[in-house]
Structures are given as structure tokens and as C-alpha cells.
Tab-separated table of C-alpha atoms and ligand atoms in Angstrom:
chain	number	residue	atom	x	y	z
A	19	GLU	CA	-145.904	34.290	131.458
A	20	LYS	CA	-145.291	30.598	131.652
A	21	ILE	CA	-143.518	29.064	134.610
A	22	THR	CA	-141.970	25.594	134.668
A	23	LEU	CA	-141.784	23.516	137.818
A	24	SER	CA	-139.131	20.787	137.564
A	25	VAL	CA	-138.671	18.104	140.194
A	26	ILE	CA	-135.600	15.992	139.502
A	27	LYS	CA	-134.317	13.340	141.888
A	28	ALA	CA	-131.516	10.853	142.126
A	29	ASP	CA	-129.979	8.429	144.571
A	30	ILE	CA	-126.376	9.585	144.707
A	31	GLY	CA	-125.460	7.575	147.779
A	32	SER	CA	-126.688	7.511	151.341
A	33	LEU	CA	-125.814	7.017	154.965
A	34	ALA	CA	-125.652	3.602	156.651
A	35	GLY	CA	-127.156	1.718	153.689
A	36	HIS	CA	-129.943	2.726	151.294
A	37	HIS	CA	-131.373	4.661	154.201
A	38	LYS	CA	-131.050	8.426	154.341
A	39	VAL	CA	-129.414	11.220	152.345
A	40	HIS	CA	-126.436	12.820	154.114
A	41	PRO	CA	-126.863	16.589	154.719
A	42	ASP	CA	-123.424	17.365	153.254
A	43	THR	CA	-124.486	15.966	149.881
A	44	MET	CA	-127.615	18.146	149.998
A	45	LEU	CA	-125.389	21.154	150.668
A	46	ALA	CA	-123.178	20.318	147.707
A	47	SER	CA	-126.130	20.232	145.320
A	48	THR	CA	-127.640	23.346	146.921
A	49	ARG	CA	-124.475	25.274	146.001
A	50	VAL	CA	-124.938	24.366	142.336
A	51	LEU	CA	-128.581	25.444	142.332
A	52	ALA	CA	-127.768	28.671	144.197
A	53	GLU	CA	-125.271	29.487	141.464
A	54	ALA	CA	-127.892	28.766	138.784
A	55	LYS	CA	-130.328	31.064	140.577
A	56	LYS	CA	-127.705	33.800	140.730
A	57	ASN	CA	-127.080	33.401	136.999
A	58	GLY	CA	-130.785	33.767	136.314
A	59	LEU	CA	-131.357	30.255	134.936
A	60	LEU	CA	-133.488	29.232	137.922
A	61	ILE	CA	-136.046	31.517	139.500
A	62	ASP	CA	-136.072	29.520	142.708
A	63	TYR	CA	-135.220	26.108	144.137
A	64	TYR	CA	-135.711	23.919	147.164
A	65	VAL	CA	-133.507	20.955	148.031
A	66	THR	CA	-134.785	18.117	150.185
A	67	ALA	CA	-134.499	14.347	150.571
A	68	VAL	CA	-136.706	11.320	151.084
A	69	GLY	CA	-134.929	8.132	152.087
A	70	ASP	CA	-131.849	7.703	149.920
A	71	ASP	CA	-133.152	10.068	147.234
A	72	LEU	CA	-131.910	13.624	146.834
A	73	GLN	CA	-134.690	15.903	145.557
A	74	LEU	CA	-134.220	19.079	143.540
A	75	ILE	CA	-137.362	21.222	143.235
A	76	MET	CA	-136.763	24.040	140.752
A	77	THR	CA	-138.706	26.816	139.013
A	78	HIS	CA	-137.682	28.595	135.807
A	79	LYS	CA	-138.993	29.892	132.476
A	80	LYS	CA	-137.228	27.446	130.180
A	81	GLY	CA	-140.029	24.927	129.646
A	82	VAL	CA	-139.902	21.186	130.225
A	83	ASN	CA	-136.994	19.028	129.092
A	84	ASN	CA	-134.664	22.005	128.923
A	85	LYS	CA	-131.005	21.200	128.352
A	86	GLU	CA	-129.565	23.871	130.664
A	87	VAL	CA	-131.902	23.043	133.526
A	88	HIS	CA	-131.257	19.307	133.193
A	89	GLU	CA	-127.533	19.933	132.983
A	90	THR	CA	-127.707	22.026	136.160
A	91	ALA	CA	-129.519	19.180	137.932
A	92	TRP	CA	-126.947	16.722	136.608
A	93	ASN	CA	-124.087	18.902	137.889
A	94	ALA	CA	-125.819	19.226	141.257
A	95	PHE	CA	-126.029	15.431	141.504
A	96	GLU	CA	-122.421	15.039	140.422
A	97	GLU	CA	-121.223	17.475	143.069
A	98	ALA	CA	-123.315	15.635	145.640
A	99	ALA	CA	-121.943	12.298	144.446
A	100	LYS	CA	-118.382	13.622	144.840
A	101	VAL	CA	-119.095	14.406	148.483
A	102	ALA	CA	-120.800	11.019	148.852
A	103	LYS	CA	-117.628	9.343	147.588
A	104	GLU	CA	-115.410	11.421	149.889
A	105	LEU	CA	-117.544	10.464	152.870
A	106	GLY	CA	-117.615	6.844	151.756
A	107	LEU	CA	-121.404	6.855	151.671
A	108	TYR	CA	-123.144	3.737	150.478
A	109	ALA	CA	-123.833	3.274	146.739
A	110	ALA	CA	-122.251	6.665	145.984
A	111	GLY	CA	-123.289	7.782	142.496
A	112	GLN	CA	-125.652	4.841	141.939
A	113	ASP	CA	-128.199	6.642	139.749
A	114	LEU	CA	-125.698	8.539	137.602
A	115	LEU	CA	-125.643	5.939	134.871
A	116	SER	CA	-123.615	7.850	132.356
A	117	ASN	CA	-120.281	9.527	132.974
A	118	SER	CA	-121.014	12.664	131.034
A	119	PHE	CA	-124.154	14.674	130.431
A	120	SER	CA	-125.555	14.298	126.932
A	121	GLY	CA	-128.241	16.980	126.761
A	122	ASN	CA	-131.209	15.390	128.475
A	123	ILE	CA	-131.359	13.793	131.869
A	124	ARG	CA	-134.172	11.379	130.925
A	125	GLY	CA	-133.037	7.814	130.582
A	126	MET	CA	-129.767	8.510	132.357
A	127	GLY	CA	-130.888	7.485	135.807
A	128	PRO	CA	-132.432	10.445	137.666
A	129	GLY	CA	-136.242	10.658	137.869
A	130	VAL	CA	-138.000	13.677	136.379
A	131	ALA	CA	-141.442	15.263	136.800
A	132	GLU	CA	-141.921	18.632	135.126
A	133	MET	CA	-144.833	20.838	134.141
A	134	GLU	CA	-145.206	24.211	132.455
A	135	PHE	CA	-148.238	26.406	133.126
A	136	ASN	CA	-149.538	29.948	133.233
A	137	GLU	CA	-149.245	30.863	136.878
A	138	ARG	CA	-152.634	31.597	138.413
A	139	PRO	CA	-153.010	34.525	140.850
A	140	ALA	CA	-152.586	31.878	143.536
A	141	GLU	CA	-150.831	28.698	142.393
A	142	PRO	CA	-150.878	25.976	145.056
A	143	VAL	CA	-148.955	22.801	144.155
A	144	VAL	CA	-148.047	19.616	145.981
A	145	VAL	CA	-144.792	17.760	145.347
A	146	PHE	CA	-144.918	14.080	146.321
A	147	MET	CA	-141.695	12.106	146.753
A	148	ALA	CA	-141.610	8.383	147.501
A	149	ASP	CA	-138.780	5.993	148.297
A	150	LYS	CA	-138.542	2.188	147.998
A	151	THR	CA	-141.276	1.985	145.418
A	152	GLU	CA	-141.973	2.601	141.718
A	153	PRO	CA	-143.809	5.224	139.614
A	154	GLY	CA	-146.934	3.026	139.356
A	155	ALA	CA	-147.353	3.451	143.117
A	156	PHE	CA	-149.089	6.745	142.308
A	157	ASN	CA	-151.664	5.070	140.014
A	158	LEU	CA	-154.131	4.299	142.791
A	159	PRO	CA	-153.986	7.712	144.495
A	160	LEU	CA	-154.169	9.502	141.111
A	161	TYR	CA	-157.253	7.515	140.181
A	162	LYS	CA	-158.863	8.504	143.454
A	163	ILE	CA	-157.848	12.171	143.210
A	164	PHE	CA	-159.011	12.733	139.632
A	165	ALA	CA	-161.645	10.087	138.953
A	166	ASP	CA	-163.277	8.888	142.169
A	167	PRO	CA	-166.208	10.999	143.389
A	168	PHE	CA	-166.109	9.168	146.727
A	169	ASN	CA	-162.662	10.711	147.225
A	170	THR	CA	-162.984	14.019	145.412
A	171	ALA	CA	-166.156	15.925	146.181
A	172	GLY	CA	-165.230	18.491	143.526
A	173	LEU	CA	-165.897	15.977	140.736
A	174	VAL	CA	-169.550	16.148	141.770
A	175	ILE	CA	-169.825	19.702	143.105
A	176	ASP	CA	-167.414	21.895	141.105
A	177	PRO	CA	-168.580	22.623	137.518
A	178	ARG	CA	-164.932	23.168	136.457
A	179	MET	CA	-164.088	19.577	137.399
A	180	HIS	CA	-167.408	17.994	136.552
A	181	ASN	CA	-166.353	17.106	132.977
A	182	GLY	CA	-163.595	14.901	134.291
A	183	PHE	CA	-159.948	14.597	133.344
A	184	ILE	CA	-157.680	13.050	130.717
A	185	PHE	CA	-155.200	10.445	131.922
A	186	THR	CA	-152.111	9.685	129.837
A	187	VAL	CA	-151.032	6.120	130.572
A	188	LEU	CA	-147.548	4.961	129.657
A	189	ASP	CA	-146.647	1.366	128.872
A	190	VAL	CA	-143.129	1.433	130.310
A	191	TYR	CA	-142.187	-1.838	128.616
A	192	GLU	CA	-143.083	-0.667	125.101
A	193	GLY	CA	-142.500	3.066	125.584
A	194	LYS	CA	-145.995	3.783	124.185
A	195	ALA	CA	-148.718	6.024	125.595
A	196	LEU	CA	-152.527	6.115	125.558
A	197	ASP	CA	-154.969	8.892	126.524
A	198	LEU	CA	-158.106	7.957	128.400
A	199	SER	CA	-160.913	10.296	129.297
A	200	THR	CA	-162.793	9.941	132.571
A	201	PRO	CA	-165.534	9.296	133.490
A	202	ASN	CA	-166.236	7.666	130.077
A	203	ASP	CA	-163.154	5.451	129.917
A	204	LEU	CA	-163.066	4.667	133.621
A	205	TYR	CA	-163.112	0.878	133.281
A	206	ASP	CA	-160.488	0.840	130.519
A	207	LEU	CA	-158.305	3.061	132.673
A	208	LEU	CA	-158.595	0.679	135.607
A	209	ALA	CA	-157.951	-2.326	133.355
A	210	LEU	CA	-154.528	-0.840	132.635
A	211	ILE	CA	-153.397	0.964	135.772
A	212	GLY	CA	-154.235	-2.001	137.986
A	213	THR	CA	-150.920	-3.359	136.638
A	214	PRO	CA	-148.756	-0.578	138.048
A	215	SER	CA	-145.428	-2.227	137.259
A	216	ARG	CA	-146.195	-1.860	133.548
A	217	TYR	CA	-148.836	0.844	133.060
A	218	VAL	CA	-147.976	4.120	134.708
A	219	ILE	CA	-150.038	7.302	134.773
A	220	LYS	CA	-147.701	9.905	133.295
A	221	TYR	CA	-149.922	13.023	133.051
A	222	VAL	CA	-153.354	14.155	134.060
A	223	HIS	CA	-154.904	17.081	132.154
A	224	ARG	CA	-158.163	18.917	132.629
A	225	LYS	CA	-160.498	18.750	129.623
A	226	ASP	CA	-159.625	22.384	128.755
A	227	GLY	CA	-156.013	21.250	128.294
A	228	GLU	CA	-154.635	22.576	131.590
A	229	ILE	CA	-151.990	20.311	133.091
A	230	ALA	CA	-153.081	18.981	136.488
A	231	SER	CA	-150.444	16.407	137.376
A	232	THR	CA	-147.200	14.906	136.124
A	233	ILE	CA	-145.323	11.866	137.378
A	234	SER	CA	-141.759	10.642	136.875
A	235	SER	CA	-141.799	7.412	134.890
A	236	GLU	CA	-138.195	6.333	134.699
A	237	ARG	CA	-137.641	2.658	135.450
A	238	LEU	CA	-133.978	2.212	136.194
A	239	SER	CA	-134.070	-1.525	135.679
A	240	LEU	CA	-135.276	-0.996	132.106
A	241	ILE	CA	-132.782	1.798	131.493
A	242	ALA	CA	-129.736	-0.150	132.570
A	243	GLY	CA	-130.846	-3.691	131.653
A	244	LYS	CA	-129.927	-5.006	135.077
A	245	TYR	CA	-130.736	-3.954	138.595
A	246	ILE	CA	-128.955	-0.798	139.684
A	247	GLY	CA	-131.539	0.696	142.012
A	248	LYS	CA	-135.211	1.437	142.440
A	249	ASP	CA	-136.908	4.023	140.303
A	250	ASP	CA	-138.333	5.832	143.307
A	251	PRO	CA	-140.941	8.233	141.927
A	252	VAL	CA	-141.912	11.892	142.263
A	253	MET	CA	-145.177	13.569	141.331
A	254	ILE	CA	-146.484	17.133	141.042
A	255	VAL	CA	-150.193	17.944	141.502
A	256	ARG	CA	-151.784	21.397	141.086
A	257	ALA	CA	-154.446	22.246	143.652
A	258	GLN	CA	-157.597	24.323	144.108
A	259	SER	CA	-159.919	26.480	141.982
A	260	GLY	CA	-160.750	24.050	139.180
A	261	PHE	CA	-158.311	21.410	140.360
A	262	PRO	CA	-158.847	19.088	143.321
A	263	ALA	CA	-158.604	20.792	146.708
A	264	LEU	CA	-155.475	20.202	148.766
A	265	GLY	CA	-157.395	17.846	151.034
A	266	GLU	CA	-158.789	15.897	148.067
A	267	ILE	CA	-155.225	15.439	146.833
A	268	LEU	CA	-153.999	14.174	150.205
A	269	GLU	CA	-157.054	12.036	151.021
A	270	PRO	CA	-156.061	8.873	149.061
A	271	PHE	CA	-152.834	8.681	151.077
A	272	SER	CA	-154.884	8.013	154.214
A	273	PHE	CA	-155.086	4.461	152.851
A	274	PRO	CA	-151.663	2.764	153.052
A	275	HIS	CA	-152.128	0.751	149.853
A	276	LEU	CA	-149.739	-2.031	148.865
A	277	VAL	CA	-146.990	-1.011	146.487
A	278	GLU	CA	-144.054	-2.818	144.920
A	279	GLY	CA	-140.545	-2.036	146.116
A	280	TRP	CA	-139.401	-2.209	149.744
A	281	MET	CA	-136.477	-4.552	150.452
A	282	ARG	CA	-134.314	-5.094	147.366
A	283	GLY	CA	-137.063	-3.625	145.214
A	284	SER	CA	-138.662	-7.042	145.376
A	285	HIS	CA	-141.451	-6.946	147.940
A	286	ALA	CA	-144.985	-5.681	148.320
A	287	GLY	CA	-145.620	-3.417	151.284
A	288	PRO	CA	-147.791	-0.540	152.490
A	289	LEU	CA	-147.052	3.012	151.343
A	290	MET	CA	-146.682	5.019	154.559
A	291	PRO	CA	-147.180	8.813	154.434
A	292	VAL	CA	-144.580	10.612	156.587
A	293	GLY	CA	-143.143	14.022	157.327
A	294	ILE	CA	-139.646	14.778	156.044
A	295	LYS	CA	-138.175	14.094	159.496
A	296	ASP	CA	-139.453	10.492	159.237
A	297	ALA	CA	-138.529	10.045	155.591
A	298	LYS	CA	-135.813	7.499	156.259
A	299	MET	CA	-135.756	3.792	155.516
A	300	THR	CA	-135.336	1.387	158.401
A	301	ARG	CA	-137.600	-1.619	158.844
A	302	PHE	CA	-136.763	-4.127	156.086
A	303	ASP	CA	-135.368	-1.063	154.249
A	304	GLY	CA	-138.733	0.623	154.525
A	305	PRO	CA	-141.612	0.389	154.718
A	306	PRO	CA	-142.040	2.337	151.455
A	307	ARG	CA	-142.694	5.962	152.384
A	308	VAL	CA	-144.075	9.043	150.721
A	309	ALA	CA	-143.606	12.669	151.740
A	310	ALA	CA	-145.564	15.636	150.392
A	311	LEU	CA	-144.523	19.287	150.332
A	312	GLY	CA	-147.084	22.004	149.646
A	313	PHE	CA	-145.950	25.246	147.978
A	314	ASN	CA	-147.497	28.341	146.527
A	315	ILE	CA	-145.751	29.588	143.416
A	316	LYS	CA	-145.658	33.386	143.063
A	317	ASN	CA	-143.825	34.956	140.133
A	318	GLY	CA	-142.032	31.657	139.919
A	319	ASN	CA	-140.903	31.788	143.546
A	320	LEU	CA	-141.459	28.769	145.746
A	321	VAL	CA	-143.370	30.033	148.778
A	322	GLY	CA	-143.274	27.446	151.563
A	323	PRO	CA	-143.089	24.534	151.883
A	324	SER	CA	-145.517	23.006	154.288
A	325	ASP	CA	-144.607	19.429	155.240
A	326	LEU	CA	-148.084	18.019	154.666
A	327	PHE	CA	-147.872	14.497	156.113
A	328	ASP	CA	-146.086	15.761	159.230
A	329	ASP	CA	-149.499	15.866	160.827
A	330	VAL	CA	-151.491	13.969	163.459
A	331	ALA	CA	-154.275	13.514	160.886
A	332	PHE	CA	-152.117	10.762	159.338
A	333	ASP	CA	-151.186	9.026	162.609
A	334	GLU	CA	-153.875	6.382	162.184
A	335	THR	CA	-152.723	5.699	158.605
A	336	ARG	CA	-149.176	5.214	159.852
A	337	ARG	CA	-150.418	2.856	162.563
A	338	GLN	CA	-152.328	0.863	159.937
A	339	ALA	CA	-149.226	0.802	157.765
A	340	GLN	CA	-147.249	-0.723	160.659
A	341	ILE	CA	-149.868	-3.425	161.120
A	342	ILE	CA	-149.822	-4.209	157.395
A	343	ALA	CA	-146.002	-4.203	157.397
A	344	GLU	CA	-146.059	-6.706	160.243
A	345	TYR	CA	-148.596	-8.914	158.466
A	346	MET	CA	-146.720	-8.854	155.163
A	347	ARG	CA	-143.337	-9.524	156.781
A	348	ARG	CA	-144.618	-12.704	158.381
A	349	HIS	CA	-144.651	-14.222	154.852
A	350	GLY	CA	-140.858	-14.012	154.674
A	351	PRO	CA	-139.663	-15.024	151.192
A	352	PHE	CA	-143.105	-16.179	150.063
A	353	MET	CA	-145.186	-14.523	147.383
A	354	PRO	CA	-147.168	-12.333	147.229
A	355	HIS	CA	-145.044	-10.501	149.823
A	356	ARG	CA	-142.013	-11.294	147.701
A	357	LEU	CA	-142.844	-10.204	144.165
A	358	GLY	CA	-143.135	-12.513	141.190
A	359	PRO	CA	-139.957	-13.020	139.141
A	360	GLU	CA	-140.963	-10.511	136.449
A	361	ASP	CA	-141.521	-7.734	138.992
A	362	MET	CA	-138.496	-8.231	141.207
A	363	GLU	CA	-136.055	-5.396	140.732
A	364	TYR	CA	-133.130	-7.660	141.427
A	365	THR	CA	-132.430	-9.587	138.261
A	366	THR	CA	-130.068	-11.779	140.268
A	367	LEU	CA	-132.559	-14.424	141.415
A	368	PRO	CA	-132.182	-16.288	138.072
A	369	ASP	CA	-128.464	-16.595	138.840
A	370	VAL	CA	-129.306	-18.158	142.168
A	371	LEU	CA	-131.770	-20.532	140.475
A	372	LYS	CA	-129.418	-21.397	137.614
A	373	LYS	CA	-127.327	-23.823	139.637
A	374	LEU	CA	-130.475	-25.878	140.274
A	375	GLU	CA	-131.333	-26.132	136.573
A	376	ASN	CA	-129.309	-29.290	135.786
A	377	LYS	CA	-130.455	-30.980	138.948
A	378	PHE	CA	-134.037	-31.355	137.754
A	379	ARG	CA	-134.886	-34.890	136.567
A	380	PRO	CA	-138.029	-36.558	135.270
A	381	PHE	CA	-140.674	-37.223	137.845
A	382	GLU	CA	-142.831	-40.304	138.132
A	383	LEU	CA	-144.739	-41.910	140.950
A	384	GLY	CA	-142.423	-43.885	143.176
A	385	TYR	CA	-139.798	-41.150	142.738
A	386	LYS	CA	-136.961	-41.550	145.274
A	387	PRO	CA	-135.030	-38.458	146.351
A	388	ILE	CA	-131.313	-38.497	145.494
A	389	ILE	CA	-128.795	-35.775	146.112
A	390	LYS	CA	-125.462	-35.553	144.389
A	391	HIS	CA	-123.034	-36.662	147.087
A	392	GLU	CA	-125.217	-39.708	147.757
A	393	LEU	CA	-124.970	-40.614	144.063
A	394	GLU	CA	-121.185	-40.491	144.356
A	395	GLU	CA	-121.328	-42.899	147.292
A	396	ILE	CA	-123.486	-45.362	145.335
A	397	LYS	CA	-120.870	-45.428	142.526
B	417	F6R	C1	-134.282	-1.181	147.460
B	417	F6R	C2	-133.059	-0.760	148.143
B	417	F6R	C3	-132.518	-1.605	149.228
B	417	F6R	C4	-131.382	-2.459	148.706
B	417	F6R	C5	-130.825	-3.399	149.787
B	417	F6R	C6	-129.635	-4.213	149.312
B	417	F6R	O1	-134.658	-0.266	146.514
B	417	F6R	O2	-132.456	0.241	147.818
B	417	F6R	O3	-133.524	-2.381	149.823
B	417	F6R	O4	-131.826	-3.217	147.614
B	417	F6R	O5	-130.417	-2.618	150.897
B	417	F6R	O6	-128.697	-3.348	148.814
B	417	F6R	P1	-127.306	-3.835	148.204
B	417	F6R	O7	-127.612	-4.832	147.129
B	417	F6R	O8	-126.709	-2.540	147.681
B	417	F6R	O9	-126.520	-4.405	149.361
B	418	MG	MG1	-130.493	3.377	146.867
B	419	MG	MG1	-134.365	5.369	146.812
């Protein structure tokens, strides 16, 4: 029988800035999911948090995009947001863009990654959750996991993976998708996903049609038309026996690659893998962090999790991430640390620049600087 794994997240407000989810809000949403489990809608659930994002990990038999499941998640976020408001938490309710649920949570604010599959006798999965970055931040690791034989030995050694994978790439500006088959289309794939702010890997399938990975692709800035928060992403990856091994899935995260996000959603910084206990945002509201929980799914039950980056094996990566954070920060407001205007999540810089617009005047050699109050004096 088919099982669906749904990971739905939202920023419903956090403690001391866009920093860390308050445990009372997690409790409030847990109550809603517990009720849904009792009623038989959910088989199992696990509630956690990364930075200012509340994470609902749920299993059920309703398939992806199911109204009842999405409504349950929505209610869980609303209950959490109520508590956030009571406690006076910062940005309480920020990702709940609509006041009432309309049937599908997509496009409303929360981020969604879901997959339906026939449960294998052993079904290991990894749930990745990142804060202060965007869905395209997973492009580079996904490429390495599913298409780079220097990362994934199984692409060379395991006959079930040797044929490669199919990547579905979403153009988040146009809302269009394209399927590319590796290894044949490798260079086309890279030509797109190297622009992670626009082209986002949405699914990876094995050539026999089995789903291997799914990524949330919501971009809040495009949903709401103006900045209301980062679209911090989540991703599910299936592991082992015909899929990449757990260690092949984690390996790309040993490189703290530069991602877009960080302070005010407007800076490039290293993606630092951390355990849940360190999944809070401090330095310059970051640096961007990713946590990974490993589960086994049995009869739809979530066995685990194991907090995968809470491990000395990633200490050196974290140290490198600190060095990169230091290096990037030294640029202050200069690009490419600060993102280009089209990639900044804050759409407020144009407002700041607007008041300079009329002050521009023609330039020629011999140009003498004048500022307004001096002009007044001359008159
Ligand atoms: C970025 C983020 C934070 C905030 C920053 C300013 O995704 O959440 O870096 O952008 O703390 O927040 P406001 O504008 O709410 O004061
Ligand atoms: Mg926030
Ligand atoms: Mg966040």
C-alpha cells in the first residue's frame, strides 16, 4: 500500500528576532497533529524546528496535495501562531498569507515537500530543513547526490543506479518545468541549476519511475509580490538499495557552499550543516544552516529520527563555514556578499534609492560636485 510522506513548514513567529522557534508554539501544533493521528488521518508525525521555521513531518495514506492533510497542517500553524501572538513572539504569523484555508496550502505561504511511494521492506529517508536560504540551495547537493560519480559511488558501482536519474527543474519565475535525464543531459542541467534563484530542482526520479527526492519550491516573495519572509526550503531524499546510500546523500553537505539568503534574505553565505540543537540563527541572522533527520518508515510509522549532522564528522565543515562567513562578512554591503538587486529578498532597496533618482544630473568632464543645500546658498 502506498504511503505519503509530507513535510510542511512555516515561519509562524520566533523568539528574540528571526532566530529560533519557541517550544510552546511547537507544542500547540503538536496537539493538532496528535488529534489528526487519533482520528486516523495521519499515521504518524514528528514536529521539529530549524531556526525560525516550524517543521511538520507527517505520514498518511492520502497522497500528495491532499486537502485534509494540508488543512491539518494549516490548523497546526494557526494554533502555533495564536500562541506566538500571545507570547508576543517576533513576526507572529508571518508565513500565513491568507486568513482562511482554501483547500491547498501551496501558494499560501508554508513550504511543502511531499512524496508518495510503495513502502519498501526497509524505507530509510532523510528530511533536510534549511533556514535563511532558498529552495535553489539544494541544487548543488542534489546534483552531487544523483549525478556526480565523484560524490556517489553507487552511480558507478550499483547497477540499479547506473542508468542515472531524471531531474525535474522548475522555472520559479514562469511556473514552468522541464525534465532532464542524467548523465545524457548533464551539461544542460548544470546550465540551468547554476542559477538557483530561478531554476530549482523540484523532483528527482529513478529511470524506473520511482520517486527519489522532492523539494519545496515556494518562493514567498513571488507569492506575495513584496518581501514577507524567506522561502526557507525543505527536502526529502530516499536512501539505500537502489537509491544513494545515506552517506552519499550527506556527503555534499561536507562542502559549505555559498547560498543566497542570510541577513534580510539578501546576502550570500555558506550553508552550515548543524544538529537540531544548533539550528538557531545568530551571526548576521545566520549563517544559513541546514539540519537533517534520518528516519525509517515502517507501516507508515516514523521510526527515529537520528539527528544526522549532530556529529563530529561535520566539525571541519562547520569550521570552514565559519571561516567563509568571516571572509564574506568583511565585504559589508558590497556585492557579491550582498546580492544583486534582482535577487535581494527585500524589495525595499528601490525605495531607499528612489530619493536619489532626481538628484542625478548629466555628467561631463570638469564636473563640479554640488549638493542641494549648497545650491540654496548660491541663490
Ligand atoms: C531573513 C530574515 C532576517 C530578517 C532580519 C530583519 O530571512 O528572516 O534576516 O530579514 O532580521 O527582519 P525585520 O525586517 O523583520 O526587522
Ligand atoms: Mg522569519
Ligand atoms: Mg526562516
